[in-house]
Coordinates of C-alpha atoms in Angstrom, one line a residue:
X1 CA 36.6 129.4 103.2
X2 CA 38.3 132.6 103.4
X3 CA 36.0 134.5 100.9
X4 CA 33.0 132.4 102.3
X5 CA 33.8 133.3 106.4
X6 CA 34.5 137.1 105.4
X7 CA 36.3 140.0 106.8
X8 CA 35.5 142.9 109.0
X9 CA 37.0 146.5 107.7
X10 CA 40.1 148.1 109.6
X11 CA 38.9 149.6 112.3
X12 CA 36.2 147.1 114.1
X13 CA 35.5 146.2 117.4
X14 CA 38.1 145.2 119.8
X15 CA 40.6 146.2 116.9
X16 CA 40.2 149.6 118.2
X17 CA 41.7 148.3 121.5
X18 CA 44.7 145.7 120.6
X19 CA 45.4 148.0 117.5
X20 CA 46.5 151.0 119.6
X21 CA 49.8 150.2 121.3
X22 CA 51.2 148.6 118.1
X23 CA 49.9 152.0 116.3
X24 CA 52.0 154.3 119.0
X25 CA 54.5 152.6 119.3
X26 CA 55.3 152.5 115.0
X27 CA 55.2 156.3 115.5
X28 CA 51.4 156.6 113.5
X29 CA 50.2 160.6 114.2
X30 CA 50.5 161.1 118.2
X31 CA 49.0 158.1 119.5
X32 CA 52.6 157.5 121.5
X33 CA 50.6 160.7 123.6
X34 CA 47.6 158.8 124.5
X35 CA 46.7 158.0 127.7
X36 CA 45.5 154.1 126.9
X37 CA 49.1 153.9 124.6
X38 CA 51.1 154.3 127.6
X39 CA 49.8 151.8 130.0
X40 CA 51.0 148.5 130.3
X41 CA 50.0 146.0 127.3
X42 CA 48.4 142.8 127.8
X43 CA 49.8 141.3 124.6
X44 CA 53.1 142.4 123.9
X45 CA 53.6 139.8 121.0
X46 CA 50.8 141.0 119.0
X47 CA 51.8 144.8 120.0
X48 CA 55.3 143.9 117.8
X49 CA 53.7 142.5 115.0
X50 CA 51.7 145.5 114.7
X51 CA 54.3 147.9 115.1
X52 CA 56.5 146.2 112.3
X53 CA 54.2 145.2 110.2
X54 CA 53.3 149.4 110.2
X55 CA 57.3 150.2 110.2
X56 CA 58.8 147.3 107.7
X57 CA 56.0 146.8 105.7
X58 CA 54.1 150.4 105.5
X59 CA 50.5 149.0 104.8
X60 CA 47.8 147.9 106.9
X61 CA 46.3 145.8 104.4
X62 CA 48.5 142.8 105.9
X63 CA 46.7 142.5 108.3
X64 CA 43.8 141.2 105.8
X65 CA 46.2 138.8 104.9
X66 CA 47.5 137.8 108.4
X67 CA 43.7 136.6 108.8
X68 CA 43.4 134.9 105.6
X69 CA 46.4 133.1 106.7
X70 CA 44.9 132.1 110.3
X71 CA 41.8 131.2 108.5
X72 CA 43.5 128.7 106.2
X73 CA 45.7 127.3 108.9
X74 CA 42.2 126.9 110.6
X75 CA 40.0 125.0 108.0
X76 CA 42.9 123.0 107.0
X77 CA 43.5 121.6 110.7
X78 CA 39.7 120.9 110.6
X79 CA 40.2 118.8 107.7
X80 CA 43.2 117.3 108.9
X81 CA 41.0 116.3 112.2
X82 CA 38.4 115.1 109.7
X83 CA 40.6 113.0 107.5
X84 CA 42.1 111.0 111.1
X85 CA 38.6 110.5 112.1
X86 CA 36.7 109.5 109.1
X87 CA 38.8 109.2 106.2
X88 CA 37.2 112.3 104.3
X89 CA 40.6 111.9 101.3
X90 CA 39.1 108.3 100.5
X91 CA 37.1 109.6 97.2
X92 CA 36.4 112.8 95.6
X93 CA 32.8 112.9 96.3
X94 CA 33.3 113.1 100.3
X95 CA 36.0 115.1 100.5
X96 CA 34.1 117.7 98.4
X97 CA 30.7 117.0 100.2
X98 CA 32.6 117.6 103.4
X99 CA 34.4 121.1 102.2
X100 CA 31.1 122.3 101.6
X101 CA 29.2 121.4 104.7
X102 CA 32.9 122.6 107.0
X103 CA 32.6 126.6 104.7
X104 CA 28.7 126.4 105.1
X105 CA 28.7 125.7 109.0
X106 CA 31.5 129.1 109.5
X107 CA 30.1 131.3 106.5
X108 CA 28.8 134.8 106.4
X109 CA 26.0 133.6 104.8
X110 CA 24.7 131.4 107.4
X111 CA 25.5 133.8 110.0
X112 CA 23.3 136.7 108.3
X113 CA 20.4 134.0 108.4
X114 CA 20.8 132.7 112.0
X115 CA 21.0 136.8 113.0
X116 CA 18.3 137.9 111.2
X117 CA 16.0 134.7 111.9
X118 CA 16.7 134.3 115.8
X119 CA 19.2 137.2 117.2
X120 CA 23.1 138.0 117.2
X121 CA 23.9 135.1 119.8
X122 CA 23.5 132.4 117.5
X123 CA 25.1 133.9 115.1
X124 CA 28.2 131.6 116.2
X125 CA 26.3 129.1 116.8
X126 CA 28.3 126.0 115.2
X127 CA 31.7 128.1 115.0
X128 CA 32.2 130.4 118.6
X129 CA 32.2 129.0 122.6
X130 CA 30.2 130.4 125.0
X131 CA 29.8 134.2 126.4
X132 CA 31.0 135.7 123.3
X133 CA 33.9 134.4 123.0
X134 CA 35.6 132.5 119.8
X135 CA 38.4 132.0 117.9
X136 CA 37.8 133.7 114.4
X137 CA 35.4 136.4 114.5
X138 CA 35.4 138.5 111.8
X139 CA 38.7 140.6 112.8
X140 CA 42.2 139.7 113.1
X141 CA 43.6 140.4 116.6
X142 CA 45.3 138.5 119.3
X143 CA 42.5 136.2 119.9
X144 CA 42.7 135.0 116.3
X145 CA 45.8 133.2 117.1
X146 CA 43.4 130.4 119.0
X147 CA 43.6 129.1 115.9
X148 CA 46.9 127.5 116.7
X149 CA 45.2 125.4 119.5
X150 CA 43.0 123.7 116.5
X151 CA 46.3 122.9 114.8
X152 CA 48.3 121.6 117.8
X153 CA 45.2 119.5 118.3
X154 CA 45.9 118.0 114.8
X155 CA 49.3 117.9 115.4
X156 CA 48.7 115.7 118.4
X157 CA 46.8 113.4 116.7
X158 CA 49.1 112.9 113.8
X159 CA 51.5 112.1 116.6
X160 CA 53.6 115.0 117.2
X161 CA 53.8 115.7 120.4
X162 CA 55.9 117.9 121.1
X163 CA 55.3 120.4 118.4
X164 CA 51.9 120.0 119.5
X165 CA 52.8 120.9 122.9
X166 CA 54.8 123.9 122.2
X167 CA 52.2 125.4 119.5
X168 CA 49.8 125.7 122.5
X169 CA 52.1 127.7 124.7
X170 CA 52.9 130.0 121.7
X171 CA 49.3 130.5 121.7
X172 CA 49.4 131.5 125.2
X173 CA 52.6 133.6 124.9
X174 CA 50.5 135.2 121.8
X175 CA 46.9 136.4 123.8
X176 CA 47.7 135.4 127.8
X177 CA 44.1 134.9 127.9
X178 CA 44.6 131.6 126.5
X179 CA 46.8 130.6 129.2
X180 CA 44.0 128.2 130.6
X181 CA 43.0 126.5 127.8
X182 CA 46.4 125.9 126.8
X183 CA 47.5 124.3 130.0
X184 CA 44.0 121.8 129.7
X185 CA 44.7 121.1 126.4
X186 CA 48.4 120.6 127.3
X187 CA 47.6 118.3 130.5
X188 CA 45.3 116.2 128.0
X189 CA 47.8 115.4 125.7
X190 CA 50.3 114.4 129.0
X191 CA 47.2 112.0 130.1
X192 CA 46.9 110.8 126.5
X193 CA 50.2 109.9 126.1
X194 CA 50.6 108.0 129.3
X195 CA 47.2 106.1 128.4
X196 CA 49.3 105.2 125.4
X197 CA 52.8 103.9 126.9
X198 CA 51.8 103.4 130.7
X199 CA 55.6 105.6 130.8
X200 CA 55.9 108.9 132.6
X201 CA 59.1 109.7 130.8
X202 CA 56.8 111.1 127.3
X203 CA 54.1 113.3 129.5
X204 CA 56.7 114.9 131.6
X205 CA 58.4 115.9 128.5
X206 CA 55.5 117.3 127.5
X207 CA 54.6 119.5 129.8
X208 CA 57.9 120.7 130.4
X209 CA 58.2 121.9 126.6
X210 CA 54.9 123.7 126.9
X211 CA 56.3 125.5 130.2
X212 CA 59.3 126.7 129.0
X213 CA 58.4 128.0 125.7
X214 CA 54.9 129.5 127.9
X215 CA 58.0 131.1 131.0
X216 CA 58.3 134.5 129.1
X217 CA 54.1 135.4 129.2
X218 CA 54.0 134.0 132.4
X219 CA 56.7 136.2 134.0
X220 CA 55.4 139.1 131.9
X221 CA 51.9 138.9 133.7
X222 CA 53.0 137.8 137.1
X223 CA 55.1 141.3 137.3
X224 CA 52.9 143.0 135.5
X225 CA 49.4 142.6 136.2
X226 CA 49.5 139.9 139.7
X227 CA 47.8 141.0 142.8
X228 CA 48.0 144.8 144.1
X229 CA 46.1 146.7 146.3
X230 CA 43.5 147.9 144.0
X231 CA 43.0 144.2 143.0
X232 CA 39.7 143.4 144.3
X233 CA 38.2 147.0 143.1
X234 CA 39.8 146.5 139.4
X235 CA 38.6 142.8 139.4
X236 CA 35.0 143.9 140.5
X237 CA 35.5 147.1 137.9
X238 CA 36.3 144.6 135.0
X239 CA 34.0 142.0 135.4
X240 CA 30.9 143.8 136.2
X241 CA 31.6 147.0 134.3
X242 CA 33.3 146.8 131.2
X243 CA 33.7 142.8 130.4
X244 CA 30.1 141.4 131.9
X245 CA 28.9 139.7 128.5
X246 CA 32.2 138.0 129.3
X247 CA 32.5 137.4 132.6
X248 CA 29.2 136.8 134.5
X249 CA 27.4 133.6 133.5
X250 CA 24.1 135.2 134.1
X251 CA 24.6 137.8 131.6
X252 CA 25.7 135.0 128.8
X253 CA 24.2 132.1 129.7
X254 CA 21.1 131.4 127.3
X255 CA 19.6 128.5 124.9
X256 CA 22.5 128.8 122.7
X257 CA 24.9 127.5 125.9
X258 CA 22.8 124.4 126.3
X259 CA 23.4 123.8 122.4
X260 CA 27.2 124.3 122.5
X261 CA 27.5 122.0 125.4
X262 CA 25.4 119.4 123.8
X263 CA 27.8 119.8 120.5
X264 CA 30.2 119.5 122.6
X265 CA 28.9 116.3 124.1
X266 CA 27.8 115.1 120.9
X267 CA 31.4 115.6 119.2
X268 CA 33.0 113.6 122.2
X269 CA 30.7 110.5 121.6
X270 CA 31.3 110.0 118.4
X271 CA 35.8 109.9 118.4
X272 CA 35.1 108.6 121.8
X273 CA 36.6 105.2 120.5
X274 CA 40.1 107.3 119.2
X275 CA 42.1 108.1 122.7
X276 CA 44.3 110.9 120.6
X277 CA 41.5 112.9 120.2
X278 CA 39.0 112.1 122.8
X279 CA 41.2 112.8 125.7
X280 CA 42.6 116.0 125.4
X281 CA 39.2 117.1 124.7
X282 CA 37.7 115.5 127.5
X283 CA 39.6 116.7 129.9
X284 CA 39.6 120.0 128.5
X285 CA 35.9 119.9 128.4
X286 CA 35.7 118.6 132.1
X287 CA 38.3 120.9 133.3
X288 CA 36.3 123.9 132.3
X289 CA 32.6 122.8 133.1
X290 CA 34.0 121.7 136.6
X291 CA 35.9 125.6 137.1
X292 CA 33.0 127.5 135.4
X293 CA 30.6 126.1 138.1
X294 CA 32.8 126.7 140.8
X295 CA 33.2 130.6 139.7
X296 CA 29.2 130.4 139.7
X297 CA 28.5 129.3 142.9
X298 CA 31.2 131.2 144.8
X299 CA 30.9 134.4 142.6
X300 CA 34.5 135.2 142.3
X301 CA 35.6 137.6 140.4
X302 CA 39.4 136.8 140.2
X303 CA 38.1 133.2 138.9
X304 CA 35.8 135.2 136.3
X305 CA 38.2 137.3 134.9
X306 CA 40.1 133.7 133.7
X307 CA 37.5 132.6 131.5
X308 CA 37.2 129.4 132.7
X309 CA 34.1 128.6 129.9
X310 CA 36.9 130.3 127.2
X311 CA 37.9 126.6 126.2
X312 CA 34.7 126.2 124.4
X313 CA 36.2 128.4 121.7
X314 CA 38.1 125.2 121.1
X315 CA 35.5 122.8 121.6
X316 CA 32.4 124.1 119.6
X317 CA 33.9 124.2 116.3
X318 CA 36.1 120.9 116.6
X319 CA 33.1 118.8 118.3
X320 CA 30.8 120.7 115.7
X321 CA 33.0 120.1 112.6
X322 CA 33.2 116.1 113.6
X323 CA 29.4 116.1 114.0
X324 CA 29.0 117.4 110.7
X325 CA 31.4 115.7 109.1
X326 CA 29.8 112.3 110.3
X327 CA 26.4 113.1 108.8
X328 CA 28.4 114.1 106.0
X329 CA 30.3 110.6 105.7
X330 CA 26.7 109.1 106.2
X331 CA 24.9 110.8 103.4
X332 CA 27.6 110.4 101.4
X333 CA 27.9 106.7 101.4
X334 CA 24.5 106.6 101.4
X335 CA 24.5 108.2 98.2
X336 CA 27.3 106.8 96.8
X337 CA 24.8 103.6 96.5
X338 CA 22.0 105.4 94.1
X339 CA 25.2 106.3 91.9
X340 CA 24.7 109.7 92.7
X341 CA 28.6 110.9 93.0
X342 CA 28.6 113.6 90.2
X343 CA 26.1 115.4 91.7
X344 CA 27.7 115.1 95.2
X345 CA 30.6 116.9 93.7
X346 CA 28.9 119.5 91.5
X347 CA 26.5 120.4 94.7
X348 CA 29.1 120.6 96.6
X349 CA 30.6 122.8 94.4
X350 CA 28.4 125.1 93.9
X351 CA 27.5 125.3 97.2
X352 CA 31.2 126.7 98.1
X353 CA 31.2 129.0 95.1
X354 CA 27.8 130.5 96.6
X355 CA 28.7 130.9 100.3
X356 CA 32.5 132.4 98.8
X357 CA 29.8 135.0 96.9
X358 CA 28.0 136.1 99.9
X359 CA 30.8 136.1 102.1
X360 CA 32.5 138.9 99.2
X361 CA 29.1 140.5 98.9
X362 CA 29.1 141.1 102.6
X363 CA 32.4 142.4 103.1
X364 CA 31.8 145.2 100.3
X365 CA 29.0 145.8 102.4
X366 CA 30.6 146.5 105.7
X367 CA 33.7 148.7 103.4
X368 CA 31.0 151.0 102.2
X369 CA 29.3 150.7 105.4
X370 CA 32.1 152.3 107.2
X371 CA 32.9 154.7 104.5
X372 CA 29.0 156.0 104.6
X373 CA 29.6 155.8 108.3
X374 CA 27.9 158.7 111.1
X375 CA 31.4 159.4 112.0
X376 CA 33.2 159.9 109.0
X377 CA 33.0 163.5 108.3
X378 CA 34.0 164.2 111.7
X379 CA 37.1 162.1 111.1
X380 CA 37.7 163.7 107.7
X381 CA 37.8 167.4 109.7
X382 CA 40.0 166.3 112.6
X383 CA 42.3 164.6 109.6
X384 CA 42.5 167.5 107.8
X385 CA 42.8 170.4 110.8
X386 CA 44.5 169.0 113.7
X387 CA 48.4 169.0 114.6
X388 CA 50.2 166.9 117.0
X389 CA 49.2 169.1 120.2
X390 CA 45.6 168.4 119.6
X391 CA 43.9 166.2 122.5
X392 CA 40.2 165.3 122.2
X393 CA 37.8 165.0 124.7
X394 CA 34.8 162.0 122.9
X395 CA 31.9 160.8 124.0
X396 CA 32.6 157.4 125.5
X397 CA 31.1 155.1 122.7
X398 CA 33.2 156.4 120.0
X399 CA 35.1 153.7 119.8
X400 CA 37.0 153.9 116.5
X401 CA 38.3 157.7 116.9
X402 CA 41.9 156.5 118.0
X403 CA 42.7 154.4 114.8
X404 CA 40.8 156.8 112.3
X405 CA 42.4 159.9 113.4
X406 CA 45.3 158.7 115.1
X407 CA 45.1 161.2 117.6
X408 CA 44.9 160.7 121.3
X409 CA 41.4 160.9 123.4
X410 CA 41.2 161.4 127.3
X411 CA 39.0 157.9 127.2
X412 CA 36.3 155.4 125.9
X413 CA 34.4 152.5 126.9
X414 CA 35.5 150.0 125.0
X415 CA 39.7 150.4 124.9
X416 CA 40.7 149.9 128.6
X417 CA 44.2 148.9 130.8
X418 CA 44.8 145.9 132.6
X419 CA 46.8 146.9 134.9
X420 CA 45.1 146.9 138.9
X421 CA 45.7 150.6 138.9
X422 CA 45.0 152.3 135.7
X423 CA 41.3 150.1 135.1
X424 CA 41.0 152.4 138.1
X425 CA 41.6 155.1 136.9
X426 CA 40.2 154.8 133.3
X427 CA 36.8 154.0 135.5
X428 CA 37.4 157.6 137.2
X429 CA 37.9 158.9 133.5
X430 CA 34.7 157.3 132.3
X431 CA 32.6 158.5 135.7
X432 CA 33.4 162.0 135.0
X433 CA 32.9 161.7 131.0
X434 CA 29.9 160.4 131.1
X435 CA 28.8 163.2 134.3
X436 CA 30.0 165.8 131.8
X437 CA 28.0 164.4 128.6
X438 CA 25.1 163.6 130.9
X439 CA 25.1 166.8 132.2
X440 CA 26.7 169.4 130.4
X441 CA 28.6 170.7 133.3
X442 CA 31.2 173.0 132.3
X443 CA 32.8 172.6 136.1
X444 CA 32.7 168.6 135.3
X445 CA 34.9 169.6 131.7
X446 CA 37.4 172.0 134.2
X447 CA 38.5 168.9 136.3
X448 CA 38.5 166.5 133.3
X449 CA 41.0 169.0 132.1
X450 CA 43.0 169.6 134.9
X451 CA 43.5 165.7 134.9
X452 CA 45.1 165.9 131.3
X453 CA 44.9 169.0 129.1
X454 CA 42.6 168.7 125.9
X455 CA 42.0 171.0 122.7
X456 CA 38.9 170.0 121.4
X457 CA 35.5 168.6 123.1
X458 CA 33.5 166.5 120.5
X459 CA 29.6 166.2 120.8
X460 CA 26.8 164.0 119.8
X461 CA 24.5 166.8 118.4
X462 CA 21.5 165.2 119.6
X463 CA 22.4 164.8 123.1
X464 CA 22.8 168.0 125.7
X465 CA 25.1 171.2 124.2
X466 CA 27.1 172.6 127.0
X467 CA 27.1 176.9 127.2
X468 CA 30.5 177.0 128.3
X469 CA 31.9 180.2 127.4
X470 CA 35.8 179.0 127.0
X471 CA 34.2 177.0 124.3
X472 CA 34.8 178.0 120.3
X473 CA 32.1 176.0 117.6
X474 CA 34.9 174.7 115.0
X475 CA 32.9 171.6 113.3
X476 CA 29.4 170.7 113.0
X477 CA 27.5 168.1 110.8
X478 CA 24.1 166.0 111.0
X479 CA 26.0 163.6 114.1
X480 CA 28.8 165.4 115.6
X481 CA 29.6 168.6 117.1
X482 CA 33.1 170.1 117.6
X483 CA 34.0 172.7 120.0
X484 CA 37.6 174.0 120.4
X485 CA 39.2 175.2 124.1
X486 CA 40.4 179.2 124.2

C-alpha cells in the first residue's frame, strides 16, 4: 500500500505552507525573518513535530516515513473495518483478494488513469471527500493525521470507546480544521452507545473524554483566531480569494460530488444492519449534508470557512472500501465454488506487486521532476550567493521559494495567515505584488519596500521587465530573472 499509493517530493503543495513555521522556528537559514513565519500558526502540534524532527533528528527524510507510517495505520484500520464487517481473515484467498482491490482503489496507478482519462477531480475519486479535500493526498502535513479518525472508527467498533473517543480529539488538537468532524463522529459514537445500553452514564463519558483532551486547540483558536473587527473582510478574503476550490460549493460541486454521496449512501446500506458502525456514520453523514446546505442557501462565509462537507474525507474512503470489499466477498465465494482459490491468491498477488511498481515508478518521476524543475537554477544561485540579510521580492505563484532557499519572501499566493488581521494584510501584499508584476511600476516596487525592506526582485522572464534604475541584473536563465536593489 505504501509503495502502491506513492509519495510527493519535499517541497509540494500546501507543504510549502504548514512546512514554514516548523522550518523557522528549528533555526533553517532566515526563515525565523519571514513575514508568514511570524504570524500566528494554525497548527501548533504539527509546527513542533517539524521543528524537532529538523533539531533532534537533522534529516527531512522522516518525514517520508511519518507518511508511510499514517498510511499503514490507514490501510490497516480499513482492514480492521473490513474484517468486523465481513469476515475478510476467514481464508487466504479473500483476505488477499480484498488487499488487492483496498491498494488498487487508493493507488497511483489508478489515479494516473482516472486523470488522464476524465480530469484531476476524479482523481480521488474512491479515496478523497468532496471540494478537494481528503485525508492522504500525496504529502504528509497536518491534514494527514485524518487518518486517526479511520482508526478511532475501528476502535469504536472493536469496542473501545474511549480510546476511540480521545483519538478523535487528538485529531482535532493535530489540524483544528478537523474540529467538526471530530465532534460528529464523537456525538455518533455517544448516540451509538446509548442505542446499545439505553444508559446515559457511557455517552456522557464519552464526550467528556473527547472535550478535555480537544480544551487545549479549542482555547488556542478561540484566543487566537475568534471574531475581530476585520472578521467579516478576512472571512470574505479567505473564502472567495485564496481557499474558493474549498469553500464555495459552486466552485466544487460537480459529477464526481453526486458519486461520493451515492458511495456514501451505498456504504451506509450495506453495515446498515451493524449499529457500531452505521451510526456514527450516519450521523456524521447527516450532520454534514444538513450544515453544508444550510451554508448554501444562506451564503455564509463564517459557516464556509468550517468545512462543513470536510467529513466526507472520512466517509468516501470507509463507505467506498466496504462497497468494495462486499463485491470482493461476493466474487470471492463465488469463485471459491469453481475451485478457483489459487488463482484468487496469485492474481491478487500480482496485482499488488504491479500497483507497488507504478506507485515507485511514479514517485521517481515526480524526484526528477522537481530536480529538472523551471525553478531550480534560480534556487541553486540564491543557495549559493545570498547571506542572511537577503529579502526577496517573487512573483506570487512561486510557491516553493521559502523551503528551497530557506530565505524569507515579502509574499505568495498559496502560504497565507489565519489570523483576522494579517489575511488582511497578506491580501494588501498580494494587491500590490501582483500591481508591480502586472505593471512594472517601479513607484509600485518603492512602497512594497517601504512596507518591508528587500534585496533582490525575482522575475518571470517572459512576463513585463521593469526599467527601474535602482535595479542591478545579478541572475538570468531561460525562466527567471534576478535583479539586486543599490
Amino acid at each position: 500500500m505504501v509503495f502502491a499509493y506513492s509519495q510527493s517530493p519535499l517541497y509540494t503543495s500546501n507543504q510549502n505552507q504548514y512546512f514554514l513555521h516548523g522550518m523557522a522556528e528549528a533555526g533553517l537559514g532566515s526563515l525565523d525573518q519571514d513575514w508568514i513565519a511570524s504570524t500566528l500558526e494554525p497548527t501548533p502540534a504539527f509546527t513542533f513535530l517539524v521543528k524537532w524532527t529538523f533539531l533532534l533528528l537533522k534529516s527531512e527524510m522522516w518525514f517520508y516515513f511519518y507518511y508511510a507510517v499514517l498510511i499503514g495505520i490507514y490501510f490497516l484500520s480499513l482492514l480492521g473495518i473490513l474484517n468486523h464487517v465481513f469476515n475478510i481473515w476467514e481464508s487466504k484467498s479473500k483476505f488477499l483478494l480484498t488487499i488487492s482491490v483496498i491498494i488498487f482503489s487508493h493507488s497511483a496507478g489508478l489515479r494516473f488513469f482516472l486523470t488522464e482519462s476524465l480530469g484531476p477531480e476524479w482523481a480521488f475519486i474512491l479515496d478523497g471527500g468532496v471540494a478537494g479535500q481528503r485525508l492522504l493526498g500525496t504529502v504528509f502535513q497536518p491534514s494527514t493525521f485524518g487518518i486517526l479518525l479511520v482508526l478511532s472508527l475501528f476502535l469504536f467498533i472493536i469496542k473501545k470507546p474511549f480510546l476511540s473517543a480521545v483519538l478523535a480529539a487528538i485529531t482535532a488538537d493535530i489540524h483544528p480544521t478537523y474540529l467538526f468532524s471530530a465532534a460528529l463522529l464523537v456525538g455518533g459514537y455517544m448516540l451509538a452507545s446509548y442505542y446499545e445500553k439505553k444508559d446515559f452514564k457511557k455517552p456522557f463519558l464519552i464526550g467528556l473524554l473527547s472535550l478535555i483532551t480537544v480544551f487545549p486547540i479549542l482555547i488556542y483558536v478561540f484566543l487566537n483566531f475568534w471574531g475581530a473587527n476585520e472578521s467579516v473582510e478576512a472571512y470574505r478574503i479567505l473564502t472567495e480569494i485564496s481557499l474558493p476550490h474549498h469553500a464555495i460549493i459552486r466552485e466544487w460541486f460537480n459529477l464526481t460530488s453526486y458519486i461520493k454521496i451515492a458511495v456514501i449512501i451505498g456504504g451506509l446500506a450495506i453495515v446498515r444492519k451493524r449499529p457500531r458502525i452505521f451510526i456514527p456514520l450516519t450521523v456524521v453523514f447527516l450532520s454534514s449534508l444538513t450544515l453544508s446546505l444550510i451554508q448554501f442557501f444562506i451564503k455564509s462565509n463564517f459557516l464556509a470557512l468550517i468545512f462543513p462537507w470536510r467529513p466526507s474525507t472520512l466517509l468516501v474512503p470507509v463507505c467506498s472500501t466496504i462497497i468494495l470489499g462486499k463485491i470482493s466477498f461476493i466474487v470471492c465465494n463465488k469463485l471459491q465454488k469453481f475451485k478457483a482459490e489459487r488463482i484468487i491468491i496469485i492474481s491478487s498477488f500480482s496485482l499488488s506487486i504491479i500497483l507497488a511498481a507504478l506507485g515507485i515508478f511514479r514517485m521517481t518521476f515526480l524526484f526528477e521532476k522537481k530536480i529538472n524543475s523551471p525553478e531550480s537554477e534560480l534556487f541553486e544561485w540564491v543557495h549559493q550567493t545570498s547571506n542572511d540579510s537577503d529579502r526577496y521580492l517573487i512573483p506570487i505563484g512561486l510557491e516553493t521559494f521559502r523551503t528551497s532557499t530557506l530565505r524569507p519572501a515579502y509574499v505568495d499566493f498559496f502560504a497565507i495567515p489565519y489570523s483576522n488581521e494579517d489575511i488582511i494584510q497578506w491580501y494588501h501584499r498580494v494587491l500590490a505584488v501582483n500591481k508591480y508584476y502586472q505593471e512594472g511600476d517601479c513607484k509600485e516596487l518603492k512602497y512594497i519596500n517601504s512596507d518591508e525592506k528587500f534585496t533582490y526582485v525575482i522575475t518571470e522572464k517572459e512576463k513585463i521587465q521593469p526599467d527601474c534604475k535602482s535595479y542591478d541584473l545579478v541572475f538570468q536563465d531561460d525562466h527567471y530573472i534576478a535583479y539586486k536593489l543599490n
